[in-house]
Structure formats: structure tokens, C-alpha cells
C-alpha positions as a printed NumPy array, in Angstrom:
array([[ 35.061,  16.706,   2.695],
       [ 31.959,  16.224,   2.597],
       [ 30.254,  18.195,   6.857],
       [ 28.334,  16.001,   9.178],
       [ 24.744,  16.97 ,   7.862],
       [ 24.809,  17.28 ,   4.262],
       [ 26.552,  13.46 ,   5.038],
       [ 23.537,  12.718,   6.219],
       [ 21.094,  14.705,   3.827],
       [ 22.359,  12.681,   1.219],
       [ 21.945,   9.651,   3.279],
       [ 18.234,   9.588,   3.392],
       [ 18.25 ,  11.433,  -0.698],
       [ 15.462,  10.385,  -3.001],
       [ 16.257,  13.105,  -5.173],
       [ 16.373,  11.951,  -9.39 ],
       [ 15.137,   8.868,  -8.594],
       [ 12.239,   6.907, -11.043],
       [  8.895,   6.266,  -9.172],
       [  5.778,   4.896,  -9.704],
       [  2.734,   5.314,  -6.707],
       [ -0.078,   3.281,  -8.274],
       [ -3.459,   4.32 ,  -6.463],
       [ -1.478,   7.943,  -5.683],
       [ -4.579,   9.98 ,  -6.559],
       [ -5.966,  10.405,  -3.126],
       [ -5.006,   8.912,   0.322],
       [ -1.536,   6.824,   1.527],
       [ -0.674,   7.038,  -1.969],
       [ -1.371,  10.591,  -2.33 ],
       [  0.249,  11.179,   0.706],
       [  3.616,   9.162,  -0.434],
       [  3.248,  10.645,  -3.537],
       [  3.928,  14.085,  -2.433],
       [  6.69 ,  13.291,   0.113],
       [  8.234,  11.989,  -3.117],
       [  8.237,  15.046,  -5.453],
       [  8.858,  17.388,  -2.42 ],
       [ 12.145,  15.559,  -2.226],
       [ 13.03 ,  16.021,  -5.533],
       [ 12.239,  12.432,  -7.161],
       [ 10.822,  12.286, -10.241],
       [  6.92 ,  10.841,  -9.886],
       [  4.144,   9.452, -11.238],
       [  1.24 ,   8.353, -10.339],
       [ -1.176,   5.499, -11.396],
       [ -5.414,   5.263, -10.907],
       [ -8.61 ,   4.232, -12.169],
       [-10.041,   7.91 , -12.338],
       [ -8.657,  10.551, -14.517],
       [-10.009,  13.34 , -13.202],
       [ -8.584,  11.903,  -9.51 ],
       [ -5.129,  11.78 , -11.06 ],
       [ -5.117,  14.504, -13.344],
       [ -5.827,  16.531, -10.383],
       [ -3.703,  14.853,  -7.828],
       [ -0.592,  15.081, -10.084],
       [ -1.526,  19.03 , -10.906],
       [ -1.805,  19.751,  -7.383],
       [  1.542,  17.794,  -6.528],
       [  3.567,  18.791,  -9.782],
       [  3.987,  15.348, -11.253],
       [  2.998,  13.112, -13.67 ],
       [  0.636,  10.471, -13.752],
       [ -1.093,   7.723, -16.271],
       [ -4.267,   6.649, -15.795],
       [ -4.092,   2.054, -15.266],
       [ -6.766,  -0.604, -13.418],
       [ -4.777,  -3.763, -11.759],
       [ -7.337,  -5.641, -10.228],
       [ -6.145,  -7.948, -14.099],
       [ -2.634,  -8.735, -15.302],
       [ -3.24 ,  -6.776, -18.179],
       [ -4.45 ,  -3.765, -17.172],
       [ -0.722,  -4.473, -14.796],
       [  1.412,  -4.838, -18.097],
       [  0.297,  -2.185, -19.611],
       [  0.705,   0.397, -17.091],
       [  4.51 ,  -0.629, -17.001],
       [  4.579,  -0.867, -20.413],
       [  3.489,   3.031, -20.4  ],
       [  5.846,   3.467, -17.443],
       [  8.643,   1.989, -19.719],
       [  8.409,   5.222, -22.074],
       [  6.939,   7.712, -20.362],
       [ 10.819,   7.329, -17.243],
       [ 12.958,   5.479, -20.494],
       [ 12.921,   2.105, -19.699],
       [ 14.6  ,   3.497, -15.672],
       [ 12.193,   2.614, -12.676],
       [ 14.209,   3.038,  -9.085],
       [ 10.799,   3.03 ,  -7.15 ],
       [  7.656,   1.4  ,  -6.766],
       [  5.677,   1.804,  -4.323],
       [  2.501,  -0.93 ,  -4.747],
       [ -0.202,   1.017,  -2.93 ],
       [ -2.831,   0.563,  -4.903],
       [ -6.064,  -1.69 ,  -2.844],
       [ -9.526,  -2.221,  -1.619],
       [-11.473,  -2.863,   0.803],
       [-15.001,  -4.512,   1.774],
       [-17.021,  -5.11 ,   4.326],
       [-19.89 ,  -7.212,   4.793],
       [-20.647, -10.117,   7.964],
       [-20.689, -13.304,   7.104],
       [-22.702, -14.33 ,  10.151],
       [-26.007, -12.208,   8.113],
       [-25.924, -13.229,   4.885],
       [-29.032, -13.692,   4.238],
       [-32.322, -12.653,   5.532],
       [-34.536, -14.943,   7.309],
       [-37.736, -12.631,   6.632],
       [-36.434, -13.25 ,   2.671],
       [-35.906, -15.904,   0.144],
       [-32.317, -16.805,   0.814],
       [-32.1  , -17.139,  -2.946],
       [-32.489, -13.392,  -3.783],
       [-30.   , -12.823,  -1.049],
       [-27.658, -10.427,  -1.571],
       [-25.599, -10.961,  -4.78 ],
       [-22.581,  -9.661,  -3.281],
       [-20.406, -12.429,  -3.914],
       [-17.616, -13.903,  -2.551],
       [-18.045, -12.024,  -0.031],
       [-15.576,  -9.152,  -2.116],
       [-12.697, -12.107,  -1.671],
       [-12.342, -12.329,  -5.736],
       [-12.211,  -8.285,  -5.355],
       [-10.303,  -7.277,  -2.761],
       [ -7.391, -10.44 ,  -3.827],
       [ -8.157,  -8.835,  -7.268],
       [ -6.584,  -5.891,  -6.329],
       [ -4.385,  -6.113,  -3.158],
       [ -2.394,  -9.304,  -3.535],
       [ -2.01 , -10.692,  -6.959],
       [ -1.795,  -6.803,  -8.91 ],
       [  1.463,  -6.45 ,  -6.892],
       [  3.241,  -9.557,  -7.76 ],
       [  1.928,  -8.934, -11.817],
       [  3.099,  -5.102, -11.428],
       [  5.947,  -6.277,  -9.664],
       [  7.604,  -9.053, -12.466],
       [  5.999,  -6.917, -15.717],
       [  8.365,  -4.429, -13.941],
       [ 11.377,  -5.8  , -13.49 ],
       [ 13.202,  -5.055, -16.449],
       [ 12.552,  -1.646, -15.677],
       [ 13.999,  -2.103, -11.576],
       [ 17.525,  -3.706, -13.29 ],
       [ 18.551,  -0.623, -15.781],
       [ 19.807,   1.885, -12.546],
       [ 20.243,  -1.118, -10.093],
       [ 23.908,  -1.873,  -7.963],
       [ 25.012,  -3.477,  -4.897],
       [ 25.307,  -0.341,  -3.212],
       [ 22.276,   1.346,  -4.409],
       [ 19.478,  -0.88 ,  -5.394],
       [ 16.174,  -0.813,  -6.736],
       [ 13.188,  -0.343,  -4.591],
       [ 10.045,  -1.863,  -4.508],
       [  8.079,  -1.379,  -1.591],
       [  4.298,  -3.181,  -0.579],
       [  1.608,  -1.429,   1.183],
       [  0.683,  -3.794,   3.583],
       [ -1.492,  -3.431,   6.927],
       [ -1.841,  -3.385,  11.166],
       [ -4.784,  -4.919,  10.154],
       [ -2.723,  -7.787,   8.332],
       [ -1.067,  -8.615,  11.957],
       [ -3.799,  -7.628,  14.119],
       [ -7.466,  -8.956,  12.677],
       [ -9.827,  -5.774,  13.231],
       [-13.01 ,  -6.247,  15.289],
       [-15.201,  -5.432,  11.581],
       [-16.533,  -7.606,   9.177],
       [-13.318,  -7.082,   6.437],
       [-12.557, -10.831,   6.375],
       [-11.199, -10.568,   3.292],
       [ -9.217,  -6.8  ,   3.149],
       [ -7.673,  -8.493,   6.843],
       [ -6.696, -11.442,   5.335],
       [ -5.158,  -9.244,   2.09 ],
       [ -2.824,  -7.637,   3.757],
       [ -1.149, -10.464,   5.592],
       [ -0.611, -12.277,   2.51 ],
       [  0.444,  -8.668,   1.278],
       [  2.886,  -8.901,   4.09 ],
       [  4.282, -12.783,   3.194],
       [  4.795, -11.581,  -1.066],
       [  7.08 ,  -9.311,   0.294],
       [  9.384, -12.026,   1.984],
       [  9.037, -13.983,  -1.385],
       [  9.713, -11.516,  -3.646],
       [ 12.049,  -9.849,  -1.21 ],
       [ 14.13 , -13.675,  -1.99 ],
       [ 13.931, -13.356,  -5.721],
       [ 14.783,  -9.994,  -6.902],
       [ 17.59 ,  -9.705,  -4.021],
       [ 19.815, -11.71 ,  -6.695],
       [ 18.853,  -9.066,  -9.501],
       [ 19.81 ,  -6.393,  -6.983],
       [ 15.598,  -5.612,  -6.194],
       [ 14.299,  -4.877,  -2.737],
       [ 11.512,  -5.788,  -1.123],
       [  9.646,  -4.028,   1.384],
       [  6.047,  -3.347,   2.956],
       [  4.885,  -0.893,   5.399],
       [  1.678,  -1.655,   7.431],
       [ -0.076,   1.598,   8.696],
       [ -2.404,   1.735,  11.119],
       [ -5.198,   4.227,  11.329],
       [ -4.572,   7.169,   8.439],
       [ -7.408,  10.36 ,   7.503],
       [ -8.462,   8.735,   4.898],
       [-11.801,   8.147,   2.685],
       [-10.932,   4.063,   3.386],
       [-10.274,   4.319,   7.31 ],
       [-14.273,   6.505,   7.418],
       [-14.758,   3.565,   5.846],
       [-14.625,   1.821,   8.805],
       [-18.066,   3.912,  10.712],
       [-20.228,   1.765,   9.141],
       [-19.942,  -0.776,  11.463],
       [-19.361,   1.187,  14.818],
       [-22.158,   0.819,  17.097],
       [-24.778,   3.822,  17.619],
       [-23.701,   5.595,  21.078],
       [-20.543,   4.567,  20.8  ],
       [-17.174,   6.243,  20.047],
       [-15.083,   6.733,  16.93 ],
       [-12.515,   7.498,  18.348],
       [-10.2  ,   5.697,  16.838],
       [ -6.918,   7.25 ,  18.398],
       [ -8.211,   5.596,  22.002],
       [ -6.747,   2.216,  20.974],
       [ -2.862,   4.156,  19.202],
       [ -0.646,   4.004,  22.554],
       [  1.824,   7.638,  20.796],
       [ -2.194,   8.88 ,  20.244],
       [ -2.835,   9.811,  17.532],
       [ -3.293,   9.26 ,  13.266],
       [ -1.193,   8.279,  11.315],
       [  0.045,  11.625,   8.843],
       [  1.531,  12.114,   5.663],
       [  5.341,  12.195,   6.849],
       [  4.881,   8.901,   8.521],
       [  3.86 ,   6.892,   5.582],
       [  6.34 ,   9.125,   3.163],
       [  9.129,   8.981,   5.715],
       [  9.196,   5.485,   5.832],
       [  8.501,   5.022,   1.965],
       [ 11.661,   7.28 ,   1.664],
       [ 13.932,   5.477,   4.311],
       [ 13.497,   1.892,   2.017],
       [ 14.321,   3.774,  -0.852],
       [ 17.441,   6.108,  -0.126],
       [ 20.614,   4.583,   0.635],
       [ 20.127,   4.92 ,   4.235],
       [ 17.758,   1.325,   3.643],
       [ 19.49 ,  -0.094,   1.049],
       [ 20.697,  -3.002,   3.166],
       [ 16.889,  -3.92 ,   4.445],
       [ 15.066,  -6.206,   2.29 ],
       [ 11.861,  -8.306,   3.675],
       [ 11.099,  -6.003,   6.43 ],
       [  7.454,  -5.292,   7.839],
       [  7.522,  -1.936,   8.742],
       [  4.837,  -1.371,  11.344],
       [  3.968,   2.141,  11.067],
       [  1.088,   2.6  ,  13.437],
       [  1.729,   4.386,  15.933],
       [  2.536,   1.458,  17.983],
       [ -0.859,  -0.541,  17.928],
       [  0.368,  -4.015,  16.912],
       [  3.633,  -3.544,  18.827],
       [  2.936,  -1.865,  22.265],
       [ -0.385,  -2.141,  22.784],
       [ -0.539,  -4.217,  26.723],
       [ -3.069,  -7.048,  27.93 ],
       [ -4.689,  -4.796,  30.857],
       [ -4.901,  -6.818,  33.239],
       [ -7.085,  -4.658,  35.599],
       [-10.214,  -5.576,  32.224],
       [-10.306,  -9.149,  33.244]])
């Protein structure tokens, strides 16, 4: 009979699972990919940048393939490549690839110039952001269904984990309209796909990360007023930014036997920003 400690270890194990992590060459995606590698999973990371993929894969000792996920064709091509690399079996799909956009929609035109010559940044980023943050999740998940079905069982279903954001629950004070709304869409799409894929023994869940050190979170400094504090931890009840263990640990929970009966769940991993903040009556 297995000891209690070994049984618990097995409960949270992802060893031997085939895992694809999109947007895996940096930031949260790299944190997640590294965690799975260290836990004994077989990992393929992907992003657009060949050099970044190669360096990241070398760093964490996994395989990689480049991809462009902002189109349906790019998603289907990635699924075909993963089919060959993983011999038609995918156990875990981490949909992490994403982009952001910041542009003040209420100050679009400079009154000192001809409005016809205003910024050509089209549609406040909605097209670019939704193509990658939302549509790619649908297209790639759909293309990977045959691979996810290969090894799925009642007791150990295949898993899809989408990376949303607390910005999809609580709008940020920055002009990141397209990003915030896209992440709300990711959360709702997660629930929609969870219902669709449950009969095929595929679970679909999402992480809603708070502020984690990354190039994307650093970009928020653009919108901080001069002289103001840029300490993002001030709004986090647990008093710190997220880290690699937080991101990878949550994904591995969803991907292990411990999370096998969870689907359609949006898990806040945010230090309490979405669920543990209070209205400061003294400041009203």
C-alpha cells in the first residue's frame, strides 16, 4: 500500500504528460513551461520569435516550435506540428499567448492638428488583441481536440487551461480597454468550451492572474502619473507580486488528478485583488 505522502505526491503529479504552452518563451508562459518541465512533463513551448523560443527551450530543457496564432491558419498549423512532435497525443493545452494595448480613447485627436492626420493605430487595438487573446484560444483548442481525445479518460481527462486576467473581472484604471474586455471574453469562452468538451472528457478551466513581473506588467508604468508611486503591490492584499510558483502551481493543479473533476472554473491567482479587497469607509 502506498504511503500517505506518496499518494498525495501522485495526486498532484503531471509527470509524463504531453504539454503545449503557447506564448511560452517569456513571462507567465515561460514560468508555466518551466514548472511543468521540472515536474517531469514533456513540454513544447511556442511563440512567434525563433530566437526567443530557442533560448527559452534551451534554458528549461524542452522542445519548441514557432507559431503565429493570430490567424486560424496559424493555429491549425501549430496543431499539425504538435501532432507530429507528440505522436498524436496531447494531454494539456495551456493557452497563454496574448498581447495588450494602451491608448486613450477619449483623447484620440490632437486639437492642434488636422483630425484626418490623427493616429492610424486602428480600432484602439481591438482587432489585434481579440485575434490573439480570444480567437486563437477557440481556433487552437478546436484544432487540438483530436490530440486531446487520444488519452482522455473519465478518471484522467485531458486538460485545457486558458490564461485570463483579473483585468477581465475588475477593469484597470489604465486605458487598456481592448485587453481588459478580451480577458473577460476569455473567461466566458472558458465556460462555453467547458460545456462543449465535457462529453469528450476534456476539462477547460482558466487562471485569472493578478500582477506578475513581466514585460506586459511593466508596460503599465506608461500610464502612471509622474511623481506617483509605481508600486503595484499596494493594491494587493497579500502584499506581493505573483511569481513562477504561483502560476505553474495553479496550472499543474488543473492538469493533475487533483483537478480532474474541475471544469468551467475561473481561478483567481492574484494575491486577493479580486476577492479580498474592501471599500475603505474612512476614505469615503
